[in-house]
Each structure stands twice: as C-alpha cells, then as structure tokens.
C-alpha atoms as a PDB file:
ATOM      1  CA  ARG A   1     108.904   0.715  51.858  1.00  0.00           C
ATOM      2  CA  LEU A   2     108.170  -1.970  54.413  1.00  0.00           C
ATOM      3  CA  ALA A   3     106.667  -4.215  51.739  1.00  0.00           C
ATOM      4  CA  GLU A   4     109.725  -3.761  49.531  1.00  0.00           C
ATOM      5  CA  GLY A   5     112.130  -4.337  52.397  1.00  0.00           C
ATOM      6  CA  ASN A   6     110.378  -7.497  53.601  1.00  0.00           C
ATOM      7  CA  PRO A   7     109.505  -9.316  50.353  1.00  0.00           C
ATOM      8  CA  GLU A   8     108.716 -12.615  52.099  1.00  0.00           C
ATOM      9  CA  ASP A   9     106.344 -11.054  54.639  1.00  0.00           C
ATOM     10  CA  ALA A  10     102.852 -11.163  53.177  1.00  0.00           C
ATOM     11  CA  SER A  11     101.321  -8.940  55.873  1.00  0.00           C
ATOM     12  CA  TRP A  12     102.925  -5.718  54.623  1.00  0.00           C
ATOM     13  CA  ARG A  13     101.986  -6.431  50.996  1.00  0.00           C
ATOM     14  CA  LEU A  14      98.429  -7.252  52.012  1.00  0.00           C
ATOM     15  CA  MET A  15      98.176  -4.050  54.030  1.00  0.00           C
ATOM     16  CA  LEU A  16      99.546  -2.053  51.089  1.00  0.00           C
ATOM     17  CA  ALA A  17      97.150  -3.753  48.671  1.00  0.00           C
ATOM     18  CA  HIS A  18      94.172  -2.884  50.869  1.00  0.00           C
ATOM     19  CA  ALA A  19      95.325   0.721  51.178  1.00  0.00           C
ATOM     20  CA  LEU A  20      95.750   1.173  47.427  1.00  0.00           C
ATOM     21  CA  VAL A  21      92.476  -0.515  46.496  1.00  0.00           C
ATOM     22  CA  ASP A  22      90.547   1.466  49.125  1.00  0.00           C
ATOM     23  CA  ALA A  23      92.079   4.625  47.639  1.00  0.00           C
ATOM     24  CA  GLY A  24      90.935   3.606  44.134  1.00  0.00           C
ATOM     25  CA  GLU A  25      94.507   3.045  42.955  1.00  0.00           C
ATOM     26  CA  GLY A  26      94.327  -0.689  42.383  1.00  0.00           C
ATOM     27  CA  HIS A  27      95.747  -0.239  38.882  1.00  0.00           C
ATOM     28  CA  ARG A  28      99.134   0.157  40.580  1.00  0.00           C
ATOM     29  CA  LEU A  29      98.869  -3.393  41.945  1.00  0.00           C
ATOM     30  CA  LEU A  30      98.408  -5.418  38.793  1.00  0.00           C
ATOM     31  CA  GLU A  31     102.003  -6.651  38.797  1.00  0.00           C
ATOM     32  CA  SER A  32     102.825  -6.708  42.516  1.00  0.00           C
ATOM     33  CA  LEU A  33      99.719  -8.726  43.416  1.00  0.00           C
ATOM     34  CA  GLY A  34     101.275 -11.663  41.584  1.00  0.00           C
ATOM     35  CA  LEU A  35     103.883 -11.950  44.334  1.00  0.00           C
ATOM     36  CA  LEU A  36     101.213 -11.639  47.006  1.00  0.00           C
ATOM     37  CA  SER A  37      99.293 -14.479  45.312  1.00  0.00           C
ATOM     38  CA  ALA A  38     102.422 -16.628  45.491  1.00  0.00           C
ATOM     39  CA  LEU A  39     102.810 -15.893  49.211  1.00  0.00           C
ATOM     40  CA  LEU A  40      99.095 -16.479  49.924  1.00  0.00           C
ATOM     41  CA  PRO A  41      97.918 -18.901  47.238  1.00  0.00           C
ATOM     42  CA  ASP A  42      94.156 -18.988  46.648  1.00  0.00           C
ATOM     43  CA  ASN A  43      93.534 -16.598  49.532  1.00  0.00           C
ATOM     44  CA  PRO A  44      90.023 -15.174  49.000  1.00  0.00           C
ATOM     45  CA  THR A  45      91.040 -11.687  50.081  1.00  0.00           C
ATOM     46  CA  VAL A  46      93.939 -11.590  47.623  1.00  0.00           C
ATOM     47  CA  VAL A  47      91.661 -12.874  44.853  1.00  0.00           C
ATOM     48  CA  CYS A  48      89.155 -10.121  45.646  1.00  0.00           C
ATOM     49  CA  LEU A  49      91.854  -7.436  45.635  1.00  0.00           C
ATOM     50  CA  GLN A  50      93.206  -8.673  42.310  1.00  0.00           C
ATOM     51  CA  GLU A  51      89.831  -8.548  40.602  1.00  0.00           C
ATOM     52  CA  ARG A  52      89.022  -5.137  42.082  1.00  0.00           C
ATOM     53  CA  SER A  53      92.365  -3.916  40.749  1.00  0.00           C
ATOM     54  CA  TYR A  54      91.257  -4.938  37.255  1.00  0.00           C
ATOM     55  CA  LEU A  55      88.033  -2.976  37.721  1.00  0.00           C
ATOM     56  CA  GLN A  56      89.928   0.119  38.842  1.00  0.00           C
ATOM     57  CA  ALA A  57      92.193  -0.221  35.810  1.00  0.00           C
ATOM     58  CA  ARG A  58      89.023  -0.288  33.649  1.00  0.00           C
ATOM     59  CA  GLN A  59      89.720  -3.906  32.694  1.00  0.00           C
ATOM     60  CA  CYS A  60      87.222  -6.735  32.868  1.00  0.00           C
ATOM     61  CA  PRO A  61      87.639  -9.036  35.868  1.00  0.00           C
ATOM     62  CA  SER A  62      86.470 -12.589  36.415  1.00  0.00           C
ATOM     63  CA  LEU A  63      83.015 -12.439  37.994  1.00  0.00           C
ATOM     64  CA  GLU A  64      83.500 -15.944  39.357  1.00  0.00           C
ATOM     65  CA  ARG A  65      86.686 -14.902  41.171  1.00  0.00           C
ATOM     66  CA  LEU A  66      85.286 -11.527  42.174  1.00  0.00           C
ATOM     67  CA  GLN A  67      82.501 -13.298  44.038  1.00  0.00           C
ATOM     68  CA  ARG A  68      85.095 -14.377  46.588  1.00  0.00           C
ATOM     69  CA  CYS A  69      84.391 -10.973  48.125  1.00  0.00           C
ATOM     70  CA  ASP A  70      80.952  -9.409  48.561  1.00  0.00           C
ATOM     71  CA  VAL A  71      80.183  -7.703  45.258  1.00  0.00           C
ATOM     72  CA  ARG A  72      77.411  -5.729  46.977  1.00  0.00           C
ATOM     73  CA  ALA A  73      79.994  -3.763  48.942  1.00  0.00           C
ATOM     74  CA  LEU A  74      81.907  -2.523  45.886  1.00  0.00           C
ATOM     75  CA  PRO A  75      81.946   1.240  45.142  1.00  0.00           C
ATOM     76  CA  ASP A  76      79.487   2.377  42.480  1.00  0.00           C
ATOM     77  CA  SER A  77      82.251   3.071  39.957  1.00  0.00           C
ATOM     78  CA  GLU A  78      83.510  -0.515  40.199  1.00  0.00           C
ATOM     79  CA  LEU A  79      80.003  -1.950  40.022  1.00  0.00           C
ATOM     80  CA  LEU A  80      79.261   0.028  36.872  1.00  0.00           C
ATOM     81  CA  THR A  81      82.492  -1.161  35.245  1.00  0.00           C
ATOM     82  CA  LEU A  82      81.640  -4.751  36.167  1.00  0.00           C
ATOM     83  CA  ILE A  83      78.121  -4.503  34.733  1.00  0.00           C
ATOM     84  CA  ASP A  84      79.438  -2.903  31.541  1.00  0.00           C
ATOM     85  CA  CYS A  85      82.001  -5.690  31.156  1.00  0.00           C
ATOM     86  CA  LEU A  86      79.286  -8.320  31.488  1.00  0.00           C
ATOM     87  CA  THR A  87      76.882  -6.631  29.082  1.00  0.00           C
ATOM     88  CA  THR A  88      79.631  -6.073  26.513  1.00  0.00           C
ATOM     89  CA  ALA A  89      80.288  -9.811  26.672  1.00  0.00           C
ATOM     90  CA  GLN A  90      76.490 -10.352  26.396  1.00  0.00           C
ATOM     91  CA  ARG A  91      76.448 -12.125  29.746  1.00  0.00           C
ATOM     92  CA  TRP A  92      73.010 -10.700  30.422  1.00  0.00           C
ATOM     93  CA  MET A  93      72.017 -13.112  33.200  1.00  0.00           C
ATOM     94  CA  ASP A  94      75.213 -12.444  35.117  1.00  0.00           C
ATOM     95  CA  ALA A  95      74.774  -8.697  34.707  1.00  0.00           C
ATOM     96  CA  GLY A  96      71.210  -9.048  35.944  1.00  0.00           C
ATOM     97  CA  SER A  97      72.371 -11.064  38.957  1.00  0.00           C
ATOM     98  CA  VAL A  98      74.768  -8.293  39.918  1.00  0.00           C
ATOM     99  CA  LEU A  99      72.015  -5.680  39.628  1.00  0.00           C
ATOM    100  CA  VAL A 100      69.362  -7.542  41.611  1.00  0.00           C
ATOM    101  CA  SER A 101      71.931  -8.093  44.371  1.00  0.00           C
ATOM    102  CA  LEU A 102      72.201  -4.364  45.001  1.00  0.00           C
ATOM    103  CA  ALA A 103      70.195  -2.274  47.434  1.00  0.00           C
ATOM    104  CA  PRO A 104      67.055  -0.648  45.959  1.00  0.00           C
ATOM    105  CA  GLU A 105      68.376   2.871  46.527  1.00  0.00           C
ATOM    106  CA  ILE A 106      71.429   2.070  44.392  1.00  0.00           C
ATOM    107  CA  ARG A 107      69.366   0.497  41.607  1.00  0.00           C
ATOM    108  CA  ARG A 108      67.133   3.580  41.450  1.00  0.00           C
ATOM    109  CA  THR A 109      70.013   5.931  40.634  1.00  0.00           C
ATOM    110  CA  ARG A 110      70.193   7.038  37.040  1.00  0.00           C
ATOM    111  CA  ALA A 111      73.336   5.141  36.028  1.00  0.00           C
ATOM    112  CA  PHE A 112      72.130   1.821  37.392  1.00  0.00           C
ATOM    113  CA  ALA A 113      68.519   2.250  36.261  1.00  0.00           C
ATOM    114  CA  LYS A 114      69.709   2.872  32.708  1.00  0.00           C
ATOM    115  CA  ARG A 115      71.715  -0.355  32.710  1.00  0.00           C
ATOM    116  CA  GLU A 116      68.913  -2.313  34.336  1.00  0.00           C
ATOM    117  CA  LYS A 117      66.545  -1.252  31.559  1.00  0.00           C
ATOM    118  CA  ARG A 118      69.006  -2.399  28.903  1.00  0.00           C
ATOM    119  CA  ILE A 119      69.510  -5.743  30.611  1.00  0.00           C
ATOM    120  CA  ALA A 120      65.763  -6.290  30.995  1.00  0.00           C
ATOM    121  CA  GLU A 121      65.285  -5.652  27.274  1.00  0.00           C
ATOM    122  CA  ALA A 122      67.974  -8.224  26.404  1.00  0.00           C
ATOM    123  CA  LEU A 123      66.640 -10.990  28.668  1.00  0.00           C
ATOM    124  CA  PRO A 124      63.640 -13.178  27.835  1.00  0.00           C
ATOM    125  CA  PRO A 125      60.449 -12.183  29.699  1.00  0.00           C
ATOM    126  CA  ASP A 126      60.487 -15.338  31.838  1.00  0.00           C
ATOM    127  CA  ALA A 127      64.175 -15.083  32.822  1.00  0.00           C
ATOM    128  CA  ASN A 128      64.800 -16.129  36.424  1.00  0.00           C
ATOM    129  CA  VAL A 129      67.464 -13.689  37.567  1.00  0.00           C
ATOM    130  CA  VAL A 130      68.757 -14.546  41.048  1.00  0.00           C
ATOM    131  CA  PRO A 131      71.031 -12.473  43.302  1.00  0.00           C
ATOM    132  CA  LEU A 132      74.678 -13.389  43.672  1.00  0.00           C
ATOM    133  CA  PRO A 133      75.446 -15.639  46.640  1.00  0.00           C
ATOM    134  CA  ILE A 134      76.987 -14.036  49.709  1.00  0.00           C
ATOM    135  CA  PRO A 135      80.555 -15.340  50.074  1.00  0.00           C
ATOM    136  CA  SER A 136      81.388 -17.385  53.136  1.00  0.00           C
ATOM    137  CA  ASP A 137      85.169 -17.792  52.774  1.00  0.00           C
ATOM    138  CA  THR A 138      86.407 -14.243  53.276  1.00  0.00           C
ATOM    139  CA  ALA A 139      88.571 -14.895  56.329  1.00  0.00           C
ATOM    140  CA  GLU A 140      91.803 -12.926  56.166  1.00  0.00           C
ATOM    141  CA  PRO A 141      95.241 -13.576  57.615  1.00  0.00           C
ATOM    142  CA  LYS A 142      95.536 -11.533  60.762  1.00  0.00           C
ATOM    143  CA  ILE A 143      97.797  -8.514  60.517  1.00  0.00           C
ATOM    144  CA  VAL A 144      99.420  -7.569  63.804  1.00  0.00           C
ATOM    145  CA  ILE A 145     100.824  -4.067  64.178  1.00  0.00           C
ATOM    146  CA  THR A 146     101.607  -4.232  67.862  1.00  0.00           C
ATOM    147  CA  GLN A 147     100.555  -6.761  70.479  1.00  0.00           C
ATOM    148  CA  ALA A 148     101.566  -4.775  73.538  1.00  0.00           C
ATOM    149  CA  ARG A 149      98.177  -5.189  75.173  1.00  0.00           C
ATOM    150  CA  ALA A 150      97.845  -6.124  78.814  1.00  0.00           C
ATOM    151  CA  SER A 151      94.595  -7.417  80.264  1.00  0.00           C
ATOM    152  CA  ALA A 152      92.392  -4.622  81.479  1.00  0.00           C
ATOM    153  CA  PRO A 153      90.344  -5.039  84.650  1.00  0.00           C
ATOM    154  CA  VAL A 154      86.961  -6.534  83.859  1.00  0.00           C
ATOM    155  CA  GLU A 155      84.039  -4.494  85.093  1.00  0.00           C
ATOM    156  CA  PRO A 156      80.485  -5.810  85.347  1.00  0.00           C
ATOM    157  CA  THR A 157      78.344  -4.482  82.492  1.00  0.00           C
ATOM    158  CA  PRO A 158      74.723  -4.885  81.468  1.00  0.00           C
ATOM    159  CA  THR A 159      74.279  -7.964  79.278  1.00  0.00           C
ATOM    160  CA  ALA A 160      73.187  -5.972  76.231  1.00  0.00           C
ATOM    161  CA  GLN A 161      76.188  -3.666  76.442  1.00  0.00           C
ATOM    162  CA  GLY A 162      78.544  -6.582  77.111  1.00  0.00           C
ATOM    163  CA  ASP A 163      77.273  -8.482  74.078  1.00  0.00           C
ATOM    164  CA  ALA A 164      77.514  -5.437  71.829  1.00  0.00           C
ATOM    165  CA  LEU A 165      81.006  -4.645  73.061  1.00  0.00           C
ATOM    166  CA  SER A 166      82.155  -8.222  72.518  1.00  0.00           C
ATOM    167  CA  GLU A 167      80.822  -8.123  68.970  1.00  0.00           C
ATOM    168  CA  LEU A 168      82.642  -4.856  68.265  1.00  0.00           C
ATOM    169  CA  GLN A 169      85.899  -6.249  69.627  1.00  0.00           C
ATOM    170  CA  ALA A 170      85.525  -9.412  67.541  1.00  0.00           C
ATOM    171  CA  ASN A 171      84.864  -7.339  64.420  1.00  0.00           C
ATOM    172  CA  LEU A 172      87.915  -5.221  65.173  1.00  0.00           C
ATOM    173  CA  GLU A 173      90.084  -8.342  65.102  1.00  0.00           C
ATOM    174  CA  THR A 174      89.079  -9.154  61.515  1.00  0.00           C
ATOM    175  CA  ALA A 175      88.388  -5.760  59.921  1.00  0.00           C
ATOM    176  CA  VAL A 176      91.046  -4.666  57.440  1.00  0.00           C
ATOM    177  CA  SER A 177      89.534  -2.474  54.726  1.00  0.00           C
ATOM    178  CA  ARG A 178      89.009   1.212  55.443  1.00  0.00           C
ATOM    179  CA  THR A 179      85.299   0.907  54.726  1.00  0.00           C
ATOM    180  CA  GLU A 180      84.897  -1.855  57.320  1.00  0.00           C
ATOM    181  CA  LEU A 181      86.924   0.082  59.871  1.00  0.00           C
ATOM    182  CA  LEU A 182      84.946   3.304  59.466  1.00  0.00           C
ATOM    183  CA  ARG A 183      81.667   1.416  59.860  1.00  0.00           C
ATOM    184  CA  LEU A 184      83.084  -0.082  63.041  1.00  0.00           C
ATOM    185  CA  VAL A 185      84.074   3.380  64.292  1.00  0.00           C
ATOM    186  CA  GLN A 186      80.501   4.578  63.864  1.00  0.00           C
ATOM    187  CA  ALA A 187      79.043   1.507  65.582  1.00  0.00           C
ATOM    188  CA  ALA A 188      81.420   1.887  68.534  1.00  0.00           C
ATOM    189  CA  GLU A 189      80.637   5.613  68.830  1.00  0.00           C
ATOM    190  CA  ASP A 190      76.912   4.810  68.832  1.00  0.00           C
ATOM    191  CA  LEU A 191      77.433   2.285  71.642  1.00  0.00           C
ATOM    192  CA  ALA A 192      79.508   4.800  73.606  1.00  0.00           C
ATOM    193  CA  ALA A 193      76.707   7.336  73.299  1.00  0.00           C
ATOM    194  CA  ARG A 194      74.286   4.838  74.856  1.00  0.00           C
ATOM    195  CA  TYR A 195      76.637   4.079  77.760  1.00  0.00           C
ATOM    196  CA  PRO A 196      78.423   7.333  78.657  1.00  0.00           C
ATOM    197  CA  GLY A 197      81.278   7.024  81.099  1.00  0.00           C
ATOM    198  CA  ASP A 198      82.461   3.628  79.825  1.00  0.00           C
ATOM    199  CA  ALA A 199      85.722   4.155  77.942  1.00  0.00           C
ATOM    200  CA  ARG A 200      85.829   0.746  76.262  1.00  0.00           C
ATOM    201  CA  PRO A 201      83.589   1.488  73.248  1.00  0.00           C
ATOM    202  CA  ARG A 202      85.621   4.657  72.744  1.00  0.00           C
ATOM    203  CA  PHE A 203      88.811   2.589  72.773  1.00  0.00           C
ATOM    204  CA  VAL A 204      87.400   0.337  70.045  1.00  0.00           C
ATOM    205  CA  ALA A 205      86.341   3.372  68.030  1.00  0.00           C
ATOM    206  CA  GLY A 206      89.737   4.980  68.514  1.00  0.00           C
ATOM    207  CA  GLU A 207      91.692   1.911  67.450  1.00  0.00           C
ATOM    208  CA  ALA A 208      89.483   1.365  64.405  1.00  0.00           C
ATOM    209  CA  ALA A 209      89.823   5.026  63.411  1.00  0.00           C
ATOM    210  CA  TYR A 210      93.604   4.835  63.833  1.00  0.00           C
ATOM    211  CA  ARG A 211      93.763   1.795  61.559  1.00  0.00           C
ATOM    212  CA  ALA A 212      91.617   3.669  59.029  1.00  0.00           C
ATOM    213  CA  SER A 213      94.006   6.666  59.195  1.00  0.00           C
ATOM    214  CA  ALA A 214      91.114   8.836  60.408  1.00  0.00           C
ATOM    215  CA  TRP A 215      93.511  10.649  62.717  1.00  0.00           C
ATOM    216  CA  GLN A 216      91.301  13.342  64.243  1.00  0.00           C
ATOM    217  CA  ARG A 217      88.489  10.892  64.880  1.00  0.00           C
ATOM    218  CA  ALA A 218      90.944   8.471  66.497  1.00  0.00           C
ATOM    219  CA  ALA A 219      92.320  11.171  68.786  1.00  0.00           C
ATOM    220  CA  ASP A 220      88.843  12.389  69.728  1.00  0.00           C
ATOM    221  CA  ASN A 221      87.685   8.903  70.722  1.00  0.00           C
ATOM    222  CA  LEU A 222      90.852   7.943  72.582  1.00  0.00           C
ATOM    223  CA  LEU A 223      90.675  11.189  74.585  1.00  0.00           C
ATOM    224  CA  ALA A 224      86.906  11.130  75.158  1.00  0.00           C
ATOM    225  CA  GLU A 225      87.254   9.679  78.666  1.00  0.00           C
ATOM    226  CA  GLY A 226      90.757  11.008  79.320  1.00  0.00           C
ATOM    227  CA  GLU A 227      93.991   9.444  78.060  1.00  0.00           C
ATOM    228  CA  PRO A 228      94.086   5.620  77.918  1.00  0.00           C
ATOM    229  CA  PRO A 229      95.547   3.955  81.036  1.00  0.00           C
ATOM    230  CA  GLY A 230      99.176   2.882  81.290  1.00  0.00           C
ATOM    231  CA  TYR A 231      98.279  -0.815  81.022  1.00  0.00           C
ATOM    232  CA  ARG A 232      97.131  -0.178  77.434  1.00  0.00           C
ATOM    233  CA  PRO A 233     100.372   0.878  75.698  1.00  0.00           C
ATOM    234  CA  ASP A 234      98.861  -0.028  72.342  1.00  0.00           C
ATOM    235  CA  LEU A 235      96.123   2.588  72.756  1.00  0.00           C
ATOM    236  CA  LEU A 236      98.636   5.144  73.947  1.00  0.00           C
ATOM    237  CA  PHE A 237     100.642   4.489  70.792  1.00  0.00           C
ATOM    238  CA  TYR A 238      97.569   4.879  68.577  1.00  0.00           C
ATOM    239  CA  LEU A 239      96.746   8.148  70.353  1.00  0.00           C
ATOM    240  CA  SER A 240     100.319   9.430  70.013  1.00  0.00           C
ATOM    241  CA  VAL A 241     100.406   8.715  66.267  1.00  0.00           C
ATOM    242  CA  SER A 242      96.994  10.307  65.744  1.00  0.00           C
ATOM    243  CA  LEU A 243      98.003  13.445  67.636  1.00  0.00           C
ATOM    244  CA  TYR A 244     101.227  13.648  65.629  1.00  0.00           C
ATOM    245  CA  GLU A 245      99.370  13.262  62.335  1.00  0.00           C
ATOM    246  CA  VAL A 246      96.959  16.111  63.173  1.00  0.00           C
ATOM    247  CA  GLY A 247      99.869  18.373  64.166  1.00  0.00           C
ATOM    248  CA  ASN A 248      99.866  18.172  67.991  1.00  0.00           C
ATOM    249  CA  ARG A 249     103.482  17.027  68.228  1.00  0.00           C
ATOM    250  CA  SER A 250     104.162  18.102  71.796  1.00  0.00           C
ATOM    251  CA  ARG A 251     101.318  16.089  73.282  1.00  0.00           C
ATOM    252  CA  ALA A 252     102.088  13.204  70.909  1.00  0.00           C
ATOM    253  CA  ALA A 253     105.594  13.013  72.386  1.00  0.00           C
ATOM    254  CA  ASN A 254     104.265  13.056  75.957  1.00  0.00           C
ATOM    255  CA  VAL A 255     101.803  10.245  75.234  1.00  0.00           C
ATOM    256  CA  LEU A 256     104.390   8.165  73.410  1.00  0.00           C
ATOM    257  CA  ASN A 257     106.799   8.455  76.353  1.00  0.00           C
ATOM    258  CA  ARG A 258     104.063   7.009  78.587  1.00  0.00           C
ATOM    259  CA  ALA A 259     103.667   4.045  76.230  1.00  0.00           C
ATOM    260  CA  LEU A 260     107.331   3.211  75.633  1.00  0.00           C
ATOM    261  CA  PRO A 261     108.129   1.142  78.761  1.00  0.00           C
ATOM    262  CA  GLN A 262     105.605  -1.558  77.789  1.00  0.00           C
ATOM    263  CA  LEU A 263     105.343  -1.024  74.030  1.00  0.00           C
ATOM    264  CA  GLU A 264     106.457  -3.833  71.737  1.00  0.00           C
ATOM    265  CA  ARG A 265     108.889  -2.567  69.119  1.00  0.00           C
ATOM    266  CA  THR A 266     107.813  -3.186  65.519  1.00  0.00           C
ATOM    267  CA  PRO A 267     108.825  -1.403  62.287  1.00  0.00           C
ATOM    268  CA  ILE A 268     105.840   0.937  62.534  1.00  0.00           C
ATOM    269  CA  VAL A 269     106.551   1.689  66.197  1.00  0.00           C
ATOM    270  CA  GLU A 270     110.219   2.409  65.465  1.00  0.00           C
ATOM    271  CA  ARG A 271     109.277   4.675  62.568  1.00  0.00           C
ATOM    272  CA  TYR A 272     107.003   6.805  64.727  1.00  0.00           C
ATOM    273  CA  ILE A 273     109.459   6.903  67.626  1.00  0.00           C
ATOM    274  CA  ASN A 274     111.893   8.460  65.192  1.00  0.00           C
ATOM    275  CA  LEU A 275     109.312  10.877  63.786  1.00  0.00           C
ATOM    276  CA  ILE A 276     107.762  11.939  67.085  1.00  0.00           C
ATOM    277  CA  LEU A 277     110.668  11.885  69.537  1.00  0.00           C
ATOM    278  CA  GLU A 278     113.868  12.254  67.554  1.00  0.00           C
ATOM    279  CA  ASN A 279     112.746  14.525  64.731  1.00  0.00           C
ATOM    280  CA  GLY A 280     109.561  15.927  66.165  1.00  0.00           C
END
C-alpha cells in the first residue's frame, strides 16, 4: 500500500521488490519493476531483482545482467532454472561457469551433479571453464525506516570485539535482503555469546531480525539484556513491533509508549501506533 500511495518514492518499491523476491514470488513483479527501473535507472540491485523475477517465473533471464548480483547466493531452484535455460540455448560454457562457481556441497547434490555431467559431455575435453566473476557494484540505495537514534555512551571494549562490532554495524547499514539480514543476526548472536553482558551485539541482532520479520528472534535479542534504554527509541520501536507481531500486545504498548517522545514519525511508525495503541 505504501508503494502504491507513494509512486515516486523508490524506497518503498525497492523494499517491496526485495520482500517478494525473497519470498519466491518475483513473478508478481515483472510489470511493476519497470517503474522501479525508471526511478533507479541501471541500479545493480534493481537489475538483479528483475532477472531473479524472470527465474522465479520460470523464464530465462539475461546471465550478463544477472551477474550484477552474486549468482552464487541464489536459491537452488533459481540456479537450476538458470542452468537449464543456458543448456537449452546450448550455452554450455556459460552453464559450466555457473556450476563451477558454486560450493562443492551444492555441486554434489543429485540435481546439480546430473546437470554437470551433461555439460561436461557437451564441452570439448580441453574446455577452460572459469567461475563467474564476483560483482563489485552491488551498492544499494539506503532505505531509512526511522532515524530516531541518539548517540549511545561509548564504552571501552577489547580491540577484537570493537572491530567485530563495527563490522556488524557497517553490514547492518547495507543489508537489505532477508538472507543477508538473517546471516547478520546469527553473526551478532555469536559475538554476543563471546562477550556476555554487552548489549550492543544483541541490539544489532535484534534490529537485523526485526528487518527480516523474524519477530520472536528480534524480541529475544532486544530483551536479552533487559529492554533497550530510552536514548534508543528506534530499538524500543523495533521491540514493540516484534512483541505485537508475536501476540504480546500489552507489553508492546508499554514499550511503544516509552519510545514515542523521541521517535521520528514515519508511515511505518504511524501504522504501528494505530495498530498497537489505538486498536490493540
């Protein structure tokens, strides 16, 4: 609804496109992605989403355009469709390049091994099949949900922990897809386990889980060291939404009331204020 109501705002359409593609429903985007392409011309992320949408619709994409994202990270079903498209077109070298780019454990599975055998039989014995290049231009436009974040007091930390935490926070700024976000959740939880008592890795894990709609995991991380402090209204909002989504409406309302004095109002914030406080 937000994408439809704000047709000139690319951020909502990009967020919707990511959500649909991550859910395997990219076939629903084939028409609407044209408008997103007009708003963000030649954006590598949009190109990647378009080509993945073709794969999910069981249509052949452009391998050259698809390489704007990391083909290695595609789900198995999309990889198999891509390989089948290339072999049907007798693009044996390209199909081989896709296969040799994949992790050994993927190539050993029955579906991929079967295709690899067919490709090997079609290629000359001395064929030099090279992996696909790793893309370097996958920067995405930043999507801001709420910026109500005050500076937290800086505490001295061991160098190793500080470096790891900085890397997690930097990754959180750029992660958009659900797969990326869930990997980040796990990495932040692992760091928190190594440094118990420090809430900051849990905050990163909680925010990433919230953005991935992993509501229970978000709530668990944001409550691991007690509720977030009042100078982090953004985290309080994430916690409130997560509690609401898992059915704890009473506590969600209490947490949201703590956040409201400093919370920046955005369409998503207003929507949940209505759901949690007015109708909850």
